Each structure stands twice: as C-alpha cells, then as structure tokens.
XYZ file of C-alpha atoms in Angstrom:
657
model
C -40.069 -3.062 -24.365
C -40.262 -5.558 -27.268
C -39.693 -9.297 -26.916
C -36.802 -9.075 -29.404
C -35.030 -6.515 -27.186
C -35.345 -8.820 -24.176
C -34.054 -11.774 -26.178
C -31.008 -9.899 -27.521
C -29.951 -8.788 -24.050
C -30.315 -12.237 -22.535
C -28.344 -13.765 -25.405
C -25.426 -11.331 -25.025
C -25.044 -11.778 -21.275
C -26.731 -13.496 -18.391
C -28.865 -10.459 -17.714
C -28.793 -6.687 -17.176
C -29.664 -5.668 -13.609
C -30.279 -2.190 -12.176
C -29.710 -1.904 -8.397
C -31.320 1.046 -6.575
C -30.134 1.588 -2.988
C -29.017 4.731 -1.138
C -26.476 2.688 0.874
C -23.198 2.345 -1.121
C -22.171 -0.747 0.874
C -25.311 -2.613 -0.261
C -24.682 -1.507 -3.846
C -21.110 -2.792 -3.758
C -22.000 -6.164 -2.198
C -24.844 -6.873 -4.636
C -22.928 -5.532 -7.637
C -19.818 -7.632 -6.937
C -21.845 -10.780 -6.251
C -24.059 -10.504 -9.337
C -21.156 -9.487 -11.602
C -19.257 -12.600 -10.531
C -22.257 -14.695 -11.604
C -22.232 -13.268 -15.152
C -24.709 -10.396 -14.834
C -24.113 -6.904 -16.160
C -24.865 -4.567 -13.263
C -25.575 -0.852 -12.918
C -26.121 0.899 -9.601
C -27.783 4.188 -8.604
C -28.407 5.758 -5.200
C -31.775 7.517 -5.544
C -35.179 7.193 -7.210
C -34.843 9.928 -9.832
C -31.622 8.454 -11.203
C -33.248 5.007 -11.188
C -36.059 6.199 -13.452
C -33.610 7.872 -15.851
C -31.408 4.775 -15.898
C -34.336 2.459 -16.640
C -35.465 4.666 -19.517
C -32.025 5.155 -21.053
C -31.048 1.441 -21.128
C -33.866 -0.929 -20.196
C -32.630 -3.589 -17.748
C -33.901 -7.147 -17.490
C -34.533 -6.728 -13.755
C -34.543 -4.042 -11.055
C -33.571 -4.604 -7.389
C -35.278 -1.714 -5.581
C -34.845 -0.451 -2.011
C -37.963 1.050 -0.391
C -36.629 3.537 2.144
C -34.781 6.278 0.244
C -34.724 10.078 0.614
C -36.794 12.341 -1.685
C -38.565 9.470 -3.480
C -39.170 6.070 -1.890
C -39.194 2.739 -3.711
C -42.992 2.569 -3.860
C -43.164 5.830 -5.810
C -40.325 4.754 -8.122
C -42.196 1.531 -8.889
C -45.464 3.416 -9.603
C -43.749 5.753 -12.076
C -41.957 2.895 -13.836
C -45.158 0.883 -14.165
C -47.019 3.925 -15.516
C -44.509 4.368 -18.341
C -45.056 1.983 -21.317
C -41.305 1.958 -21.965
C -40.525 0.535 -18.504
C -43.814 -1.046 -17.414
C -42.739 -4.625 -18.258
C -39.488 -4.586 -16.260
C -39.748 -7.021 -13.312
C -39.047 -5.325 -9.948
C -37.828 -7.124 -6.818
C -38.124 -5.054 -3.637
C -35.309 -5.359 -1.068
C -36.185 -3.731 2.244
C -35.788 -3.918 6.002
C -39.580 -3.447 6.237
C -40.946 -6.898 7.045
C -44.579 -6.208 7.886
C -47.222 -8.052 5.860
C -48.854 -4.776 4.810
C -45.562 -3.526 3.342
C -45.209 -6.680 1.273
C -48.840 -6.567 0.129
C -48.398 -2.948 -0.972
C -45.247 -3.872 -2.909
C -47.042 -6.627 -4.827
C -50.122 -4.458 -5.466
C -48.134 -1.732 -7.217
C -46.362 -4.201 -9.493
C -43.471 -5.869 -7.649
C -42.777 -9.477 -8.635
C -40.905 -10.438 -5.456
C -39.889 -9.129 -2.029
C -36.649 -9.794 -0.096
C -36.263 -8.740 3.541
C -33.032 -7.213 4.869
C -30.634 -8.366 6.133
C -30.646 -10.638 3.103
C -28.820 -13.867 2.362
C -26.767 -13.643 -0.832
C -27.926 -17.118 -1.903
C -31.562 -16.014 -1.627
C -30.981 -12.903 -3.730
C -29.166 -14.924 -6.404
C -31.906 -17.554 -6.489
C -34.702 -15.003 -6.833
C -32.808 -13.019 -9.481
C -32.076 -16.190 -11.421
C -35.748 -17.138 -11.176
C -36.932 -13.900 -12.783
C -34.255 -13.924 -15.479
C -35.100 -17.546 -16.255
C -38.790 -16.673 -16.664
C -37.905 -14.089 -19.321
C -35.605 -16.475 -21.128
C -38.125 -19.316 -21.157
C -40.897 -17.077 -22.456
C -38.848 -16.216 -25.512
C -37.708 -19.792 -26.047
C -41.318 -20.965 -26.073
C -42.101 -18.496 -28.875
C -39.200 -19.544 -31.113
C -38.826 -23.228 -30.428
C -39.301 -25.772 -33.256
C -38.296 -29.398 -33.849
C -35.177 -28.663 -35.915
C -33.733 -26.104 -33.485
C -34.587 -28.339 -30.520
C -32.494 -31.151 -31.995
C -29.557 -28.774 -32.555
C -29.792 -27.548 -28.960
C -29.777 -31.112 -27.643
C -26.677 -32.026 -29.647
C -24.871 -28.845 -28.673
C -25.746 -29.388 -25.036
C -24.233 -32.862 -25.121
C -20.988 -31.496 -26.545
C -20.882 -28.682 -23.979
C -21.485 -31.080 -21.112
C -18.697 -33.351 -22.322
C -16.315 -30.379 -22.617
C -17.424 -29.022 -19.245
C -16.864 -32.419 -17.615
C -13.340 -32.599 -19.044
C -12.626 -29.017 -17.977
C -14.034 -29.679 -14.510
C -11.819 -32.726 -14.064
C -8.746 -30.721 -15.052
C -9.707 -27.768 -12.842
C -10.352 -30.105 -9.900
C -6.942 -31.701 -10.336
C -5.213 -28.311 -10.466
C -7.192 -27.126 -7.431
C -6.211 -30.220 -5.434
C -2.557 -29.893 -6.404
C -2.621 -26.188 -5.559
C -4.005 -26.882 -2.085
C -1.641 -29.751 -1.303
C 1.456 -27.832 -2.405
C 0.641 -24.344 -1.156
C -0.427 -25.451 2.328
C 3.031 -26.642 3.481
C 4.643 -23.726 1.633
C 2.470 -21.354 3.638
C 4.025 -22.706 6.835
C 7.589 -22.656 5.456
C 7.473 -19.078 4.202
C 5.304 -17.861 7.082
C 7.568 -19.123 9.837
C 10.631 -17.563 8.212
C 8.775 -14.226 8.545
C 7.916 -14.934 12.182
C 11.472 -16.007 13.059
C 12.993 -12.979 11.345
C 11.322 -10.783 14.005
C 13.760 -12.048 16.639
C 16.292 -9.287 17.291
C 18.674 -11.772 18.966
C 19.371 -13.761 15.799
C 23.010 -14.173 14.817
C 24.167 -13.336 11.303
C 24.503 -17.059 10.582
C 20.915 -17.705 11.687
C 19.681 -14.820 9.564
C 21.488 -16.255 6.551
C 19.974 -19.690 7.234
C 16.508 -18.139 7.292
C 17.220 -16.393 4.005
C 18.276 -19.707 2.459
C 15.038 -21.359 3.644
C 12.995 -18.432 2.347
C 14.761 -18.372 -1.030
C 14.272 -22.119 -1.414
C 10.601 -21.804 -0.551
C 10.173 -18.928 -2.984
C 11.874 -20.996 -5.687
C 9.532 -23.918 -5.045
C 6.555 -21.561 -5.106
C 7.747 -20.139 -8.432
C 7.859 -23.651 -9.933
C 4.341 -24.369 -8.673
C 3.093 -21.052 -10.017
C 4.539 -21.875 -13.449
C 2.244 -24.889 -13.724
C -0.764 -23.080 -12.267
C -0.244 -19.944 -14.361
C -0.147 -22.002 -17.546
C -3.471 -23.595 -16.564
C -4.969 -20.148 -16.005
C -3.605 -18.863 -19.326
C -5.106 -21.823 -21.176
C -8.434 -21.218 -19.431
C -8.358 -17.561 -20.533
C -8.390 -16.350 -16.930
C -5.235 -14.202 -17.079
C -5.642 -10.856 -18.871
C -3.745 -7.575 -19.211
C -3.573 -5.605 -15.952
C -2.137 -2.208 -16.859
C -0.726 0.247 -14.344
C 1.687 3.174 -14.309
C 5.087 2.462 -12.776
C 8.742 3.490 -12.677
C 10.562 1.349 -15.260
C 14.001 2.448 -14.025
C 13.179 1.326 -10.500
C 11.975 -2.038 -11.802
C 15.236 -2.562 -13.726
C 17.330 -1.440 -10.723
C 15.482 -3.992 -8.586
C 16.139 -6.795 -11.081
C 19.804 -5.836 -11.410
C 20.191 -5.971 -7.624
C 18.327 -9.289 -7.499
C 20.555 -11.034 -10.063
C 23.866 -9.349 -9.222
C 24.651 -11.777 -6.371
C 23.968 -14.819 -8.578
C 26.147 -13.328 -11.302
C 28.998 -12.620 -8.897
C 28.884 -16.187 -7.580
C 29.654 -17.407 -11.126
C 32.025 -14.481 -11.881
C 29.675 -13.301 -14.631
C 29.622 -9.779 -16.004
C 26.003 -8.525 -15.763
C 25.316 -5.332 -17.750
C 22.017 -3.419 -17.937
C 21.988 -0.924 -20.843
C 18.969 1.406 -21.231
C 18.933 3.919 -24.094
C 18.530 7.541 -23.049
C 15.157 8.025 -24.754
C 13.491 5.133 -22.910
C 10.898 6.820 -20.638
C 11.232 6.406 -16.886
C 7.480 6.223 -16.285
C 5.426 3.873 -18.462
C 2.060 2.142 -18.451
C 1.753 -1.601 -19.103
C 1.386 -4.781 -17.034
C 4.244 -4.409 -14.535
C 3.889 -7.872 -12.974
C 3.926 -9.700 -16.303
C 6.897 -7.669 -17.561
C 8.766 -8.490 -14.348
C 8.063 -12.225 -14.786
C 9.286 -12.152 -18.412
C 12.566 -10.442 -17.501
C 13.137 -12.698 -14.474
C 12.605 -15.839 -16.583
C 14.996 -14.709 -19.331
C 17.704 -13.386 -16.988
C 17.431 -16.492 -14.820
C 17.950 -18.751 -17.844
C 20.868 -16.633 -19.055
C 22.668 -16.977 -15.709
C 21.832 -20.682 -15.461
C 23.262 -21.569 -18.890
C 26.288 -19.247 -18.944
C 29.553 -20.650 -17.664
C 31.874 -19.009 -15.154
C 33.494 -15.851 -16.454
C 30.897 -15.173 -19.160
C 28.779 -12.079 -19.828
C 25.079 -11.236 -19.824
C 23.450 -8.079 -21.186
C 19.955 -6.668 -20.759
C 19.188 -3.906 -23.269
C 16.097 -1.700 -23.479
C 15.247 0.642 -26.327
C 12.278 2.332 -28.010
C 11.189 1.392 -31.501
C 8.721 4.311 -31.954
C 10.637 7.161 -30.352
C 8.854 9.138 -27.650
C 10.300 12.594 -27.114
C 10.305 12.135 -23.383
C 12.921 12.946 -20.749
C 13.748 10.870 -17.715
C 12.001 13.364 -15.466
C 8.229 13.788 -15.029
C 6.309 14.930 -18.117
C 4.091 18.017 -17.915
C 0.489 16.764 -17.797
C -0.603 18.878 -20.774
C 2.143 17.568 -23.096
C 0.742 15.719 -26.107
C 2.372 12.289 -26.480
C 1.655 9.280 -28.689
C -0.872 6.909 -27.173
C 1.444 3.896 -27.439
C 4.942 2.896 -28.422
C 6.950 -0.314 -28.799
C 9.492 -0.982 -26.058
C 12.064 -3.657 -26.956
C 14.125 -5.756 -24.551
C 17.085 -7.974 -25.413
C 18.684 -10.523 -23.097
C 21.988 -11.762 -24.525
C 24.430 -14.225 -22.994
C 27.701 -15.917 -23.919
C 26.442 -19.268 -22.689
C 26.245 -22.748 -24.173
C 23.651 -21.784 -26.792
C 20.721 -23.682 -28.277
C 20.823 -26.088 -31.202
C 19.018 -24.913 -34.356
C 16.757 -27.984 -34.273
C 15.483 -26.995 -30.817
C 14.568 -23.380 -31.617
C 11.190 -24.253 -33.195
C 9.887 -26.002 -30.062
C 11.606 -23.720 -27.557
C 8.377 -22.009 -26.412
C 6.239 -25.170 -26.232
C 4.937 -26.212 -22.813
C 7.037 -28.735 -20.839
C 9.705 -28.786 -23.560
C 13.299 -28.383 -22.389
C 16.488 -28.115 -24.411
C 19.171 -30.760 -24.010
C 21.059 -28.349 -21.764
C 17.935 -27.816 -19.677
C 17.450 -31.550 -19.213
C 21.050 -31.958 -18.095
C 20.643 -29.177 -15.519
C 17.668 -31.077 -14.018
C 16.241 -27.704 -13.002
C 12.902 -26.072 -13.830
C 9.579 -27.190 -15.248
C 9.995 -26.408 -18.917
C 7.304 -23.736 -18.601
C 9.287 -20.514 -18.075
C 9.640 -19.666 -21.770
C 6.066 -20.782 -22.511
C 4.676 -18.399 -19.901
C 7.042 -15.629 -21.042
C 5.765 -15.932 -24.628
C 2.121 -15.903 -23.473
C 2.706 -12.849 -21.263
C 4.503 -10.954 -24.040
C 1.553 -11.642 -26.360
C -0.917 -10.459 -23.701
C 1.116 -7.216 -23.513
C 0.668 -6.754 -27.276
C 4.075 -7.969 -28.456
C 6.067 -10.917 -29.706
C 9.320 -12.702 -28.836
C 12.116 -14.273 -30.910
C 15.229 -16.235 -30.151
C 18.519 -16.526 -32.035
C 21.392 -18.692 -30.884
C 24.716 -20.213 -31.885
C 25.533 -23.495 -30.209
C 28.528 -23.019 -27.942
C 28.613 -19.234 -28.435
C 25.518 -17.740 -26.816
C 21.841 -16.822 -27.140
C 19.778 -13.675 -27.688
C 16.117 -13.406 -26.652
C 14.385 -10.318 -28.024
C 10.827 -9.235 -27.272
C 8.807 -6.077 -27.672
C 5.666 -4.913 -25.891
C 3.215 -2.038 -26.237
C 3.592 0.734 -23.673
C 1.805 4.018 -23.051
C 3.389 7.120 -21.504
C 2.858 7.904 -17.834
C 3.872 10.674 -15.470
C 5.436 10.581 -12.023
C 2.268 11.813 -10.277
C 0.485 8.612 -11.372
C 2.996 6.430 -9.548
C 1.966 5.320 -6.060
C 4.961 5.129 -3.728
C 4.393 2.687 -0.895
C 6.310 2.472 2.359
C 6.904 -1.031 3.656
C 6.279 -1.313 7.366
C 5.877 -4.054 9.936
C 3.202 -4.033 12.626
C 4.910 -4.547 15.998
C 2.061 -3.805 18.449
C -1.500 -2.518 18.798
C -2.113 1.139 19.511
C -3.446 1.707 23.066
C -7.120 2.304 23.939
C -8.564 -0.353 21.635
C -10.831 -3.349 22.323
C -9.276 -6.723 23.072
C -9.834 -8.297 19.674
C -10.788 -11.996 19.714
C -9.483 -13.867 16.675
C -10.267 -17.487 15.748
C -7.791 -19.386 13.534
C -9.423 -22.364 11.779
C -7.279 -24.809 9.775
C -6.885 -28.581 9.769
C -3.142 -28.090 9.339
C -1.542 -27.560 12.758
C 1.424 -25.675 11.313
C -0.842 -23.155 9.627
C -2.821 -22.583 12.836
C 0.401 -22.126 14.769
C 1.643 -19.666 12.143
C -1.406 -17.423 12.623
C -1.020 -17.633 16.397
C 2.672 -16.684 16.159
C 1.822 -13.743 13.912
C -1.132 -12.396 15.904
C -0.512 -13.067 19.605
C 2.752 -11.077 19.919
C 0.965 -8.038 18.478
C -1.698 -8.152 21.199
C -4.615 -10.164 19.768
C -6.413 -12.851 21.776
C -6.313 -15.970 19.589
C -8.019 -19.357 19.755
C -7.794 -22.198 17.252
C -10.022 -24.863 15.692
C -9.053 -27.752 13.411
C -12.309 -28.114 11.447
C -15.529 -26.291 10.624
C -17.591 -28.007 13.307
C -15.217 -26.852 16.057
C -15.222 -23.384 14.531
C -19.024 -23.137 14.794
C -18.939 -24.345 18.424
C -16.229 -21.843 19.444
C -18.035 -19.053 17.593
C -21.206 -19.781 19.586
C -19.488 -19.709 22.971
C -16.710 -17.147 22.421
C -18.110 -14.729 19.792
C -14.810 -13.797 18.061
C -14.511 -10.495 16.223
C -12.880 -12.155 13.214
C -12.351 -15.695 11.934
C -9.488 -16.756 9.646
C -11.040 -19.804 7.980
C -9.447 -22.485 5.817
C -11.873 -23.613 3.103
C -10.895 -27.286 2.789
C -11.084 -29.320 6.026
C -12.381 -32.708 7.218
C -15.548 -33.206 9.330
C -16.991 -29.894 8.090
C -15.369 -27.699 5.446
C -14.953 -23.963 5.811
C -17.744 -22.923 3.452
C -20.317 -25.066 5.266
C -19.121 -23.637 8.585
C -19.578 -20.058 7.426
C -23.050 -20.871 6.070
C -24.056 -22.228 9.473
C -22.634 -19.195 11.289
C -24.395 -16.771 8.957
C -27.662 -18.681 9.312
C -27.496 -18.531 13.106
C -26.585 -14.837 12.974
C -29.606 -14.248 10.779
C -31.871 -15.855 13.377
C -30.285 -14.074 16.347
C -29.746 -10.608 14.913
C -33.026 -9.743 13.205
C -33.159 -5.981 12.809
C -29.547 -5.391 13.913
C -27.024 -3.756 11.561
C -24.812 -5.980 9.403
C -21.701 -4.544 11.084
C -22.481 -6.580 14.205
C -21.785 -9.787 12.322
C -18.532 -11.646 12.838
C -15.999 -10.895 10.107
C -14.997 -14.095 8.287
C -12.038 -14.143 5.887
C -11.329 -17.333 3.976
C -7.808 -18.690 3.617
C -7.586 -20.596 0.366
C -4.795 -22.392 -1.439
C -6.767 -22.363 -4.689
C -5.196 -20.585 -7.636
C -8.369 -19.959 -9.614
C -10.075 -16.581 -9.289
C -13.531 -17.992 -10.068
C -13.592 -19.636 -6.616
C -13.963 -16.117 -5.234
C -17.654 -16.099 -6.161
C -18.325 -19.318 -4.251
C -16.432 -18.041 -1.197
C -18.250 -14.693 -1.071
C -21.616 -16.326 -1.811
C -21.155 -18.632 1.191
C -20.985 -15.584 3.460
C -17.284 -14.731 3.762
C -16.374 -11.047 3.834
C -13.147 -11.593 1.906
C -10.444 -14.138 1.137
C -6.639 -14.378 1.159
C -4.594 -16.834 -0.861
C -1.893 -19.048 0.612
C 1.004 -18.625 1.002
C 0.368 -15.152 2.403
C 2.547 -12.308 3.630
C 1.937 -11.304 7.269
C 1.418 -7.737 6.066
C -1.733 -8.828 4.213
C -3.114 -10.400 7.396
C -2.694 -7.155 9.346
C -4.082 -5.016 6.499
C -7.265 -7.084 6.221
C -7.877 -6.841 9.976
C -7.334 -3.089 9.880
C -9.771 -2.827 6.982
C -12.591 -4.877 8.511
C -12.158 -4.261 12.252
C -10.575 -0.820 12.279
C -7.525 -2.144 14.141
C -4.751 0.434 14.588
C -1.106 -0.652 14.792
C 2.211 0.702 15.915
C 4.538 0.223 12.937
C 8.231 -0.222 12.365
C 9.223 1.013 8.914
C 11.230 -1.413 6.780
C 13.622 -0.744 3.908
C 12.246 -1.349 0.420
C 13.816 -4.603 -0.760
C 14.397 -5.657 -4.336
C 12.115 -8.697 -4.419
C 9.105 -9.628 -6.451
C 6.997 -10.339 -3.379
C 6.790 -6.909 -1.727
C 3.170 -5.903 -1.445
C 1.983 -2.312 -0.942
C -1.368 -1.152 0.327
C -3.099 2.107 -0.569
C -6.474 3.458 0.386
C -8.208 5.621 -2.182
C -10.127 8.622 -0.878
C -12.731 10.752 -2.635
C -11.365 14.146 -3.679
C -13.119 17.400 -2.597
C -14.833 19.841 -4.995
C -11.812 22.136 -4.732
C -9.799 19.405 -6.438
C -12.240 18.724 -9.292
C -13.532 22.171 -10.213
C -10.241 23.774 -11.372
C -9.410 20.691 -13.460
C -12.884 20.519 -15.016
C -12.747 24.245 -15.767
C -9.704 23.616 -17.971
C -11.590 21.062 -20.085
C -13.427 21.935 -23.341
C -17.059 22.951 -22.797
C -18.406 20.230 -25.126
C -16.543 17.518 -23.190
C -17.920 18.700 -19.825
C -21.416 18.800 -21.356
C -21.025 15.215 -22.647
C -19.860 14.094 -19.205
C -22.865 15.790 -17.584
C -25.274 14.079 -20.003
C -23.648 10.666 -19.433
C -23.857 10.993 -15.646
C -27.366 12.437 -15.715
C -28.572 9.509 -17.869
C -26.708 6.976 -15.686
C -24.596 5.885 -18.653
C -21.473 4.529 -16.912
C -20.002 3.153 -20.135
C -19.994 6.575 -21.817
C -18.679 8.260 -18.669
C -15.766 5.796 -18.507
C -15.098 6.358 -22.221
C -14.985 10.138 -21.656
C -12.536 9.668 -18.781
C -10.379 7.421 -20.980
C -10.223 10.143 -23.660
C -8.329 12.425 -21.269
C -6.190 9.762 -19.570
C -3.086 11.000 -21.428
C -3.589 14.773 -21.213
C -5.264 14.879 -17.781
C -4.402 11.572 -16.063
C -5.053 12.852 -12.534
C -8.574 14.025 -13.423
C -9.292 10.823 -15.362
C -8.260 8.663 -12.402
C -10.348 10.694 -9.935
C -13.441 10.480 -12.178
C -13.035 6.705 -12.496
C -12.832 6.458 -8.691
C -16.187 8.244 -8.473
C -17.698 5.876 -11.062
C -16.422 2.817 -9.188
C -18.170 4.105 -6.056
C -21.478 4.824 -7.870
C -21.059 8.589 -7.377
C -22.695 9.679 -10.635
C -24.609 12.218 -8.540
C -21.334 13.979 -7.673
C -20.328 14.095 -11.336
C -23.721 15.655 -12.154
C -23.237 18.330 -9.455
C -19.634 19.080 -10.461
C -20.338 19.383 -14.185
C -23.467 21.468 -13.521
C -21.308 23.905 -11.538
C -18.937 24.291 -14.477
C -21.680 24.589 -17.117
C -23.619 27.188 -15.118
C -20.651 29.587 -14.908
C-alpha cells in the first residue's frame, strides 16, 4: 500500500476501518459508534471474508477478533502480514482472551494493539484514533513545508472562530430545547396517563383533549425554531419511504375539517384520478408542508370562505389507484404538484418577495399575534429537500394560492407497512418482577414515568440526580434505568460512566447481557448528541416529550418484556408512532425471486458479496428497487445485518443450477 493511497483515504474521511467479529451484536455496536465519529466502516463475520475485504479495498485499520470458527484471528493476521498488499495495515486485536501469553503472541505476529473484552467504547475510540493519527502524522511530516504550514495555521484560526460561534449557537439551542421540552413532557405525558381512566366524563375527556392540543401546538412552535436550526446546520436530509398518499390526505382532511366547520369554511380536497395511491418520498416532510399551508389558509380566511387542496401529476404515470404489478415498468420519478388556495384576506404584492424569509410575518400575521414566522420558511426548505420548488400568488382582499411540486417515485401496496396502534394495559403472566429506576431532577417527569409503569406491573424507584442513581443501582440492581442527561450534583452521562466502570470491575468474564440496561431521556433536538450518549455507555436514548408507547417498546426490545395489549383505533394525528420488527427471510423466499433475475445480475451480486463490496451490492439492489422492490428491500436488510455470507450462499445456489 503506497503512502499516497493512505493519504487520499485519510483526506476523504476520518478513516476506513474493517471490523472482523463473528458476533453480529459486536459488529453493530462498533460500527454504529465508529460511524458516528466520522469513520467509514465495513464489517465481516469470518476470517476468509476479512482477507478478501482487505485485499479488495485496503482499510486504514483492522479491528480483529481472535476466537472465530474455521480461521482464528491469529491466522488471519499472519496471512495479511505475509501479503505485500496488506502487510502495512495496522491490526488491533479485540478478544476476551486476557492472558499475557495471548497478548504477546498477538504482538509477535504483527498486531499494533490489544483490547480485552468486554471493552469500553471510549477505550476503543481512543486506540483507533491513536492509530489513525499515526498514519496521518507520518504523511504530514513528509509533505510539510513553511508555506503550507502558514496556510494551515491561518485556516485553523478561521475554523476555530467559526466552530466557537457555531458551538455557542448550538449550546443556546440545546439549552432552550431542554428548558422548553421538559415541562412539555409532563404536560403531554400526564394527558396520556389521565386518558386511561375509564371513569372520565365526556367533559373531562374534552378538557384533556384541549390540554393535549394546546401542548401539541406549543411543541409545534418550538419545533419550528429547532427545525430551522437543524436545516441551517445541514442536519436534516431526505428520508424517503413508501406510503399511502390517499390515507395521508384523508388524515389531513379529517384533522382540519373541525377547524373549518368552526369558521363555517368550505374545505375541499381534489385529487386527480391519475395521481398514484402509493408513492415514495419523504412522508413526514410532505405532511409538515401541507399542515403549514392548510393551517395558514384556515387562519387567514374569514367565516364562510372556501379552501381547496388540489393534487395532480405533471409527468403522467399510467398508474391505477390499486396496487401495481411488481414487474410493471414505470418511470423512476415524476413531479407531483399540490395547490392550496383560499378566499382569505390575501397578501400584499410588496410582501411576496420576503414571504419565505425566516421570522418574517405579513401584516395580517402580525395582527393575528400567532405563530413564529417560520412555517413558510421551513415549508420552502422541506420542498427543496424533496427536489421541488414553491411559489405564491395572491390578490389582497381576494385570496392566496400556494403551489409546490416535489419529486416522487412509484411504490406498490406490498411496500407499505400497516401498523396497529395498541396500548399496553398489563404484563403477561410468568415473567420476572422487573425493577425500573426513573432518574430525573424534574419531579413531574419522575412522577410521569411512575404513573406510566407502575399500573402495568413494574416495580419502580426514583432518583433526582446522577449520584442518587449510582447509589440506588449499587443497592437495588435495577433491570433498566430511565436516565435524564442534564441534572445537578451529577449529570446523567457521568452517572452512566460510573455504573459502567463498576460493572466492568465486578463482571469480568460475564456476558454483556448481564449489564443493567440504561436508556437516556434527552430534551436535546440535535442528532449528533447521540454519539456522546452512546459513547458514555447508554444502550439507547429517547427524546422528550415522548409517547408512552415508545417507553413500552424500548423495554420490550431490551428486556424482552411481554405485554397484554388493548388495540386502539388509528387516529388522524401527526404524532402516531408505529413499531415494526424486521426479520430475516428464509431461503424459500429468496431463491424463487433470485431465479427470476438475469444471470449477469446474479453473478454481479455474487462477486460483490464475495469481495465484501457493500457499496456495489447496495447499488445492485437499488437497480431493481422499482421492478423487484420486495427482493431489493430484503437484500438491503441482509446488508444492514452484515449477512454478505448469506448473499454468497444464495447467489451460488442460483448460479450452480
């Protein structure tokens, strides 16, 4: 491997890392952690695939398990060091073997470092960073000269100044997010708890709905500000999925019909017959755009007026409302146009040019004293993320038309996941008595968790700071801890570090499953905080304000808790959250579908999997996402779970026939 090759890879990303471990859970933990820190990660589950992967795309570093079937890590290291193409790759061994002789053997055959399982994530990151830094510094020493050094110094000063300004802004947004979301968590949470009471009168139920709607409205205003910050930081991107467009529009029509009736407005949804029922785009962003525009139309239209939502295709897809046969050839993308027209007060011509600017409100908006002035700004940004644009035309005193178009791709009904909303009402019998610790400096939030969990059958204790949490963990040994991250005396992240450190000392040689499950509760809006939370030792995190359904789902996932459920009707709100568990399909599912594919495509897929080329394998799956969406999705599930070995076996079966 040449020095120029090393330099190019380090310049393009923080580093390319190959992880070799026959335990998928270890692969997933290390891959997620390192990816969050800016590394490009590949994972394989045996020694032979590791050697092929290292030869096909030389990594900057290899994390290598020792105990593996067929070929152990020592043998893999010997073969890599014997090959001139891979001999210079640094190898860090990660193993449960902690004898001195094992470590000496690892260093003798060429390992640069040795980490003992169970490992601390911070230790792995530090040792990886150390090796990557060595490579980077070696190249810098070769190329450095006085002129370039001066340029680096000046650039570094500018970056530090920009980073300091960005950090100050991010810190402010994080503080505001925490201070606002924490009380909202209690408001929205307790309305869920109170709604369980079967003895409520209709008036009490309506009062709860008013509280909940008001809380949701306040949360929407907060999210407007936070979403704009994330858009400006480049954090929000397109998140495509297949969904039922007709169902989405029916939900919105139901949502706004009551508001329209209160003002005696005529609300009309008109969808042209050739608009497909099943489409692929970013459903959440499209929903936000339509809610913002319809909400404004109702707000600024006087009693007795009319509002229309129209949907039509620009590039016509010959597609019926029913499911499309999977083998039907359709265009990859089309433009879907929406119009929201009202007979309201209109917008002055002088205000049109600044209509989509942040924090700018029209004169009518200022008089209404409602909103943040960010709804249209976020709508425009979301439309652009979805590959479209938005325009506005208006006549003062006569009405307004907002028109936007987005890129969509065709989908079929089988791609749509239908979720059933259900409420956990009790624990199934014959289960352990689960001990749960709720840690939060806010008494209302602790009480909310207690009210949610105790009636179901959990044993719950509480702590108001990290220090108390550590003390209760030592004496009570809870199965799971719900842990707020920002608290006085000792914050949540420091508490989890102390717990994990003590577990490390007490549980040498025991499986990781015996550790207490810790899930952070955070009011932060920024996704990058996830890396810090997971690195501290948390298993997962949930954002405030949360739905009680999420709490139960996380506990089922990590503890295996089983519930008795009461099914709920599907409501037309933007906050319903479904939960699906993906399972690996059997050979009987894959083989008939692969047999229908062209021979050259199956051969390309075999070569990609055999050479551990995930990028090419994903590209091959994407090629058939329109004609064979079910097969494409199943192959991507295998790739996400590092099951290249299964793809090799499946494609070999087809090619050998």
